[in-house]
Tab-separated table of C-alpha atoms in Angstrom:
chain	number	residue	atom	x	y	z
A	16	UNK	CA	-37.253	-13.789	42.679
A	17	UNK	CA	-38.464	-16.666	40.535
A	18	UNK	CA	-37.946	-16.478	36.760
A	19	UNK	CA	-40.473	-18.266	34.591
A	20	UNK	CA	-38.683	-20.743	32.291
A	21	UNK	CA	-40.412	-19.470	29.139
A	22	UNK	CA	-39.532	-15.871	29.966
A	23	UNK	CA	-35.942	-16.900	30.660
A	24	UNK	CA	-35.735	-18.707	27.299
A	25	UNK	CA	-37.277	-15.757	25.472
A	26	UNK	CA	-34.784	-13.372	27.096
A	27	UNK	CA	-31.885	-15.663	26.177
A	28	UNK	CA	-32.960	-15.950	22.538
A	29	UNK	CA	-33.619	-12.210	22.258
A	30	UNK	CA	-30.250	-11.437	23.829
A	31	UNK	CA	-28.530	-13.790	21.372
A	32	UNK	CA	-30.285	-12.167	18.414
A	33	UNK	CA	-29.299	-8.696	19.571
A	34	UNK	CA	-25.689	-9.787	20.127
A	35	UNK	CA	-25.554	-11.374	16.668
A	36	UNK	CA	-26.971	-8.224	15.066
A	37	UNK	CA	-24.416	-6.091	16.889
A	38	UNK	CA	-21.617	-8.450	15.792
A	39	UNK	CA	-22.687	-8.267	12.145
A	40	UNK	CA	-22.901	-4.478	12.405
A	41	UNK	CA	-19.385	-4.287	13.857
A	42	UNK	CA	-18.044	-6.574	11.141
A	43	UNK	CA	-19.745	-4.459	8.462
A	44	UNK	CA	-18.108	-1.338	9.854
A	45	UNK	CA	-14.618	-2.872	10.287
A	46	UNK	CA	-12.136	-0.743	8.398
A	47	UNK	CA	-10.686	-2.277	5.250
A	48	UNK	CA	-8.151	-0.748	2.889
A	49	UNK	CA	-7.525	-0.444	-0.824
A	50	UNK	CA	-4.202	0.864	-2.130
A	51	UNK	CA	-3.681	2.667	-5.421
A	52	UNK	CA	-0.802	4.219	-7.351
A	53	UNK	CA	-0.846	6.480	-10.379
A	54	UNK	CA	-0.853	10.112	-11.376
A	55	UNK	CA	-2.533	13.388	-10.468
A	56	UNK	CA	-1.873	15.647	-13.418
A	57	UNK	CA	1.781	14.917	-14.185
A	58	UNK	CA	2.682	14.069	-10.577
A	59	UNK	CA	2.960	10.489	-9.333
A	60	UNK	CA	0.813	9.782	-6.270
A	61	UNK	CA	-0.306	6.981	-3.985
A	62	UNK	CA	-3.749	6.677	-2.388
A	63	UNK	CA	-4.757	4.659	0.690
A	64	UNK	CA	-8.555	4.455	0.657
A	65	UNK	CA	-10.109	3.221	3.916
A	66	UNK	CA	-13.660	1.911	3.997
A	67	UNK	CA	-15.926	1.222	6.985
A	68	UNK	CA	-18.593	-0.919	5.393
A	69	UNK	CA	-19.933	1.173	2.518
A	70	UNK	CA	-18.695	4.424	4.047
A	71	UNK	CA	-15.402	6.192	3.384
A	72	UNK	CA	-13.305	6.267	6.555
A	73	UNK	CA	-10.488	8.807	7.070
A	74	UNK	CA	-8.012	8.152	4.252
A	75	UNK	CA	-4.871	9.746	2.800
A	76	UNK	CA	-2.807	10.235	-0.311
A	77	UNK	CA	0.716	11.433	-1.008
A	78	UNK	CA	2.952	12.692	-3.786
A	79	UNK	CA	5.923	10.518	-4.643
A	80	UNK	CA	8.179	13.580	-4.694
A	81	UNK	CA	7.843	14.228	-0.943
A	82	UNK	CA	6.043	11.185	0.582
A	83	UNK	CA	4.015	13.244	3.072
A	84	UNK	CA	0.487	12.042	3.853
A	85	UNK	CA	-2.377	14.384	2.958
A	86	UNK	CA	-5.523	13.554	4.997
A	87	UNK	CA	-8.778	12.868	3.162
A	88	UNK	CA	-12.408	12.645	4.192
A	89	UNK	CA	-15.150	11.644	1.811
A	90	UNK	CA	-18.309	9.938	0.713
A	91	UNK	CA	-19.175	7.078	-1.589
A	92	UNK	CA	-22.090	7.299	-4.000
A	93	UNK	CA	-22.374	3.834	-5.580
A	94	UNK	CA	-19.210	3.590	-7.696
A	95	UNK	CA	-18.128	7.197	-7.243
A	96	UNK	CA	-15.950	8.595	-4.455
A	97	UNK	CA	-15.801	12.260	-3.471
A	98	UNK	CA	-12.646	12.796	-1.399
A	99	UNK	CA	-11.899	16.088	0.320
A	100	UNK	CA	-8.580	17.541	1.386
A	101	UNK	CA	-8.071	21.043	2.717
A	102	UNK	CA	-8.853	23.346	-0.209
A	103	UNK	CA	-9.382	20.677	-2.888
A	104	UNK	CA	-11.554	17.717	-3.896
A	105	UNK	CA	-10.980	14.499	-5.833
A	106	UNK	CA	-13.921	12.863	-7.589
A	107	UNK	CA	-13.085	9.306	-8.628
A	108	UNK	CA	-14.920	6.353	-10.151
A	109	UNK	CA	-14.055	2.695	-10.690
A	110	UNK	CA	-12.639	1.632	-14.057
A	111	UNK	CA	-12.643	-1.891	-15.459
A	112	UNK	CA	-10.945	-3.829	-18.228
A	113	UNK	CA	-14.086	-5.251	-19.840
A	114	UNK	CA	-14.068	-8.551	-17.971
A	115	UNK	CA	-16.838	-7.460	-15.612
A	116	UNK	CA	-19.483	-8.473	-18.223
A	117	UNK	CA	-21.968	-5.767	-17.364
A	118	UNK	CA	-21.689	-6.213	-13.601
A	119	UNK	CA	-21.395	-3.047	-11.493
A	120	UNK	CA	-17.771	-2.213	-10.828
A	121	UNK	CA	-16.476	-2.492	-7.295
A	122	UNK	CA	-13.171	-2.999	-5.478
A	123	UNK	CA	-12.875	-6.624	-6.579
A	124	UNK	CA	-13.631	-6.451	-10.303
A	125	UNK	CA	-12.138	-3.033	-11.117
A	126	UNK	CA	-8.532	-2.296	-12.078
A	127	UNK	CA	-8.342	1.198	-10.613
A	128	UNK	CA	-9.918	4.609	-10.172
A	129	UNK	CA	-10.077	7.601	-12.493
A	130	UNK	CA	-11.482	11.092	-12.230
A	131	UNK	CA	-10.418	14.625	-11.429
A	132	UNK	CA	-8.808	16.748	-8.743
A	133	UNK	CA	-9.772	20.393	-8.398
A	134	UNK	CA	-8.988	23.267	-6.077
A	135	UNK	CA	-11.488	25.587	-7.750
A	136	UNK	CA	-8.780	27.228	-9.846
A	137	UNK	CA	-7.542	24.309	-11.870
A	138	UNK	CA	-8.803	20.808	-12.630
A	139	UNK	CA	-6.370	17.941	-13.196
A	140	UNK	CA	-6.933	14.334	-14.294
A	141	UNK	CA	-6.364	11.496	-11.819
A	142	UNK	CA	-5.540	7.963	-12.988
A	143	UNK	CA	-4.855	5.211	-10.456
A	144	UNK	CA	-4.199	1.481	-10.649
A	145	UNK	CA	-4.957	-0.969	-7.852
A	146	UNK	CA	-7.928	-2.227	-5.910
A	147	UNK	CA	-9.198	-5.020	-3.719
A	148	UNK	CA	-10.207	-4.504	-0.102
A	149	UNK	CA	-8.038	-5.999	2.620
A	150	UNK	CA	-7.833	-5.826	6.392
A	151	UNK	CA	-6.536	-2.427	7.445
A	152	UNK	CA	-2.947	-2.250	8.651
A	153	UNK	CA	-2.445	-1.021	12.231
A	154	UNK	CA	-2.322	2.761	12.380
A	155	UNK	CA	1.285	3.985	12.045
A	156	UNK	CA	2.511	0.379	11.901
A	157	UNK	CA	2.044	-0.690	8.294
A	158	UNK	CA	4.958	-3.147	8.541
A	159	UNK	CA	3.948	-4.791	11.840
A	160	UNK	CA	4.324	-8.271	10.338
A	161	UNK	CA	7.980	-7.532	9.447
A	162	UNK	CA	9.369	-5.437	12.277
A	163	UNK	CA	8.722	-3.631	15.541
A	164	UNK	CA	10.332	-0.532	14.059
A	165	UNK	CA	8.117	2.449	13.328
A	166	UNK	CA	7.009	2.964	9.748
A	167	UNK	CA	9.173	6.071	9.586
A	168	UNK	CA	12.334	4.189	10.562
A	169	UNK	CA	11.636	1.220	8.298
A	170	UNK	CA	10.747	3.326	5.271
A	171	UNK	CA	13.775	5.576	5.781
A	172	UNK	CA	15.961	2.558	5.039
A	173	UNK	CA	14.039	1.730	1.866
A	174	UNK	CA	14.092	5.362	0.757
A	175	UNK	CA	17.821	5.577	1.469
A	176	UNK	CA	18.480	2.547	-0.726
A	177	UNK	CA	16.259	3.874	-3.517
A	178	UNK	CA	17.898	7.308	-3.451
A	179	UNK	CA	21.391	5.778	-3.505
A	180	UNK	CA	20.461	3.670	-6.542
A	181	UNK	CA	19.090	6.727	-8.345
A	182	UNK	CA	22.319	8.599	-7.576
A	183	UNK	CA	24.542	5.676	-8.574
A	184	UNK	CA	26.143	5.592	-5.124
A	185	UNK	CA	27.088	1.986	-4.341
A	186	UNK	CA	28.775	2.847	-1.037
A	187	UNK	CA	25.674	4.608	0.283
A	188	UNK	CA	23.387	1.876	-1.037
A	189	UNK	CA	25.361	-0.767	0.866
A	190	UNK	CA	24.396	0.928	4.141
A	191	UNK	CA	20.808	-0.148	3.501
A	192	UNK	CA	21.526	-3.747	2.438
A	193	UNK	CA	21.350	-6.840	4.626
A	194	UNK	CA	24.103	-8.998	3.108
A	195	UNK	CA	24.320	-11.443	1.507
A	196	UNK	CA	22.109	-9.829	-1.130
A	197	UNK	CA	20.277	-12.214	-3.452
A	198	UNK	CA	20.084	-11.036	-7.073
A	199	UNK	CA	17.532	-12.872	-9.232
A	200	UNK	CA	18.065	-12.979	-12.991
A	201	UNK	CA	14.649	-14.281	-13.990
A	202	UNK	CA	13.046	-17.387	-12.448
A	203	UNK	CA	15.927	-19.818	-13.024
A	204	UNK	CA	19.150	-18.027	-12.189
A	205	UNK	CA	20.412	-16.028	-9.236
A	206	UNK	CA	23.634	-14.909	-7.579
A	207	UNK	CA	24.722	-13.772	-4.135
A	208	UNK	CA	26.461	-10.455	-3.442
A	209	UNK	CA	28.474	-11.108	-0.304
A	210	UNK	CA	29.397	-7.611	0.888
A	211	UNK	CA	29.695	-3.901	0.088
A	212	UNK	CA	32.958	-4.381	-1.815
A	213	UNK	CA	31.403	-6.921	-4.167
A	214	UNK	CA	28.315	-4.739	-4.597
A	215	UNK	CA	30.513	-1.879	-5.825
A	216	UNK	CA	32.377	-4.206	-8.186
A	217	UNK	CA	29.131	-5.524	-9.719
A	218	UNK	CA	27.178	-2.258	-9.571
A	219	UNK	CA	26.972	-1.286	-13.247
A	220	UNK	CA	26.183	-4.833	-14.323
A	221	UNK	CA	23.304	-5.117	-11.846
A	222	UNK	CA	21.886	-1.604	-11.912
A	223	UNK	CA	21.252	-1.056	-15.605
A	224	UNK	CA	19.624	2.226	-16.726
A	225	UNK	CA	16.273	0.498	-17.236
A	226	UNK	CA	16.347	-1.077	-13.781
A	227	UNK	CA	17.310	2.227	-12.162
A	228	UNK	CA	14.458	4.020	-13.945
A	229	UNK	CA	11.935	1.505	-12.624
A	230	UNK	CA	13.260	1.852	-9.074
A	231	UNK	CA	13.104	5.656	-9.385
A	232	UNK	CA	9.407	5.424	-10.310
A	233	UNK	CA	8.532	3.109	-7.406
A	234	UNK	CA	7.245	4.373	-4.063
A	235	UNK	CA	9.002	3.458	-0.788
A	236	UNK	CA	5.885	4.595	1.112
A	237	UNK	CA	3.141	2.108	2.040
A	238	UNK	CA	4.954	-0.712	0.274
A	239	UNK	CA	3.073	-3.972	-0.218
A	240	UNK	CA	3.931	-6.646	2.340
A	241	UNK	CA	4.489	-10.071	0.763
A	242	UNK	CA	5.609	-13.169	2.679
A	243	UNK	CA	7.356	-11.212	5.398
A	244	UNK	CA	9.013	-8.648	3.127
A	245	UNK	CA	8.166	-5.121	1.977
A	246	UNK	CA	8.076	-4.988	-1.806
A	247	UNK	CA	9.277	-1.926	-3.714
A	248	UNK	CA	7.252	-1.430	-6.877
A	249	UNK	CA	6.149	-4.658	-8.562
A	250	UNK	CA	8.841	-6.743	-6.876
A	251	UNK	CA	11.950	-4.797	-7.881
A	252	UNK	CA	13.441	-4.927	-4.373
A	253	UNK	CA	12.388	-6.821	-1.239
A	254	UNK	CA	13.209	-5.344	2.174
A	255	UNK	CA	13.458	-7.244	5.430
A	256	UNK	CA	13.822	-5.786	8.896
A	257	UNK	CA	17.499	-4.915	8.375
A	258	UNK	CA	17.444	-3.689	4.789
A	259	UNK	CA	17.324	-4.813	1.163
A	260	UNK	CA	17.646	-8.581	0.841
A	261	UNK	CA	16.476	-9.470	-2.678
A	262	UNK	CA	16.762	-7.766	-6.087
A	263	UNK	CA	14.671	-8.899	-9.037
A	264	UNK	CA	16.300	-7.771	-12.262
A	265	UNK	CA	14.065	-7.154	-15.271
């Protein structure tokens, strides 16, 4: 069968246009993530908000006290999110710091989300800090750039270290450290803790009450990944594949 050159060219161009449109559509619907931390009522929580284009994809949140994911579905209405869990709903909106100069708030120019949670019987305030949309982490492999271990195994080590610090147990904490442990005292001074024995000897000097309180309020779940390390809180502790490697003292 002979194909007329003009028809062939038209088909090629049309096919290219359709492919390009499909590619743009797929890119628009690629899942991206925003992470938040804050409070629901008096309880500390974390929220992982997934977006497929302008639509809310299946998301989750958790309470710091038990670190168990609670699935969420939802919708976005401009700058407002309505997120549903079984038996309750969160209604959240972007909040800014005044630097947006009248521009509509979004993931990039907001500093967090605020709103309410209700189960029909009680209504509680929600206040979250965070934002920005980034490429979604692989499902169940948040720390893929650090380790082949499952998230559960990796986070168990971070949680074990955090719990040992809260309890003042240097021996238990050492089980979750990859020695030598670097301890940073500000930007210009640091020391090395060689082993578990030295960690016990230096424990009270390193883990001051203020430092312990900050670690206790940090979440070892969905930790930020920075330059090949998982970061507890705002850089209090950095974890590598085999445990805690860096402490940043306040």
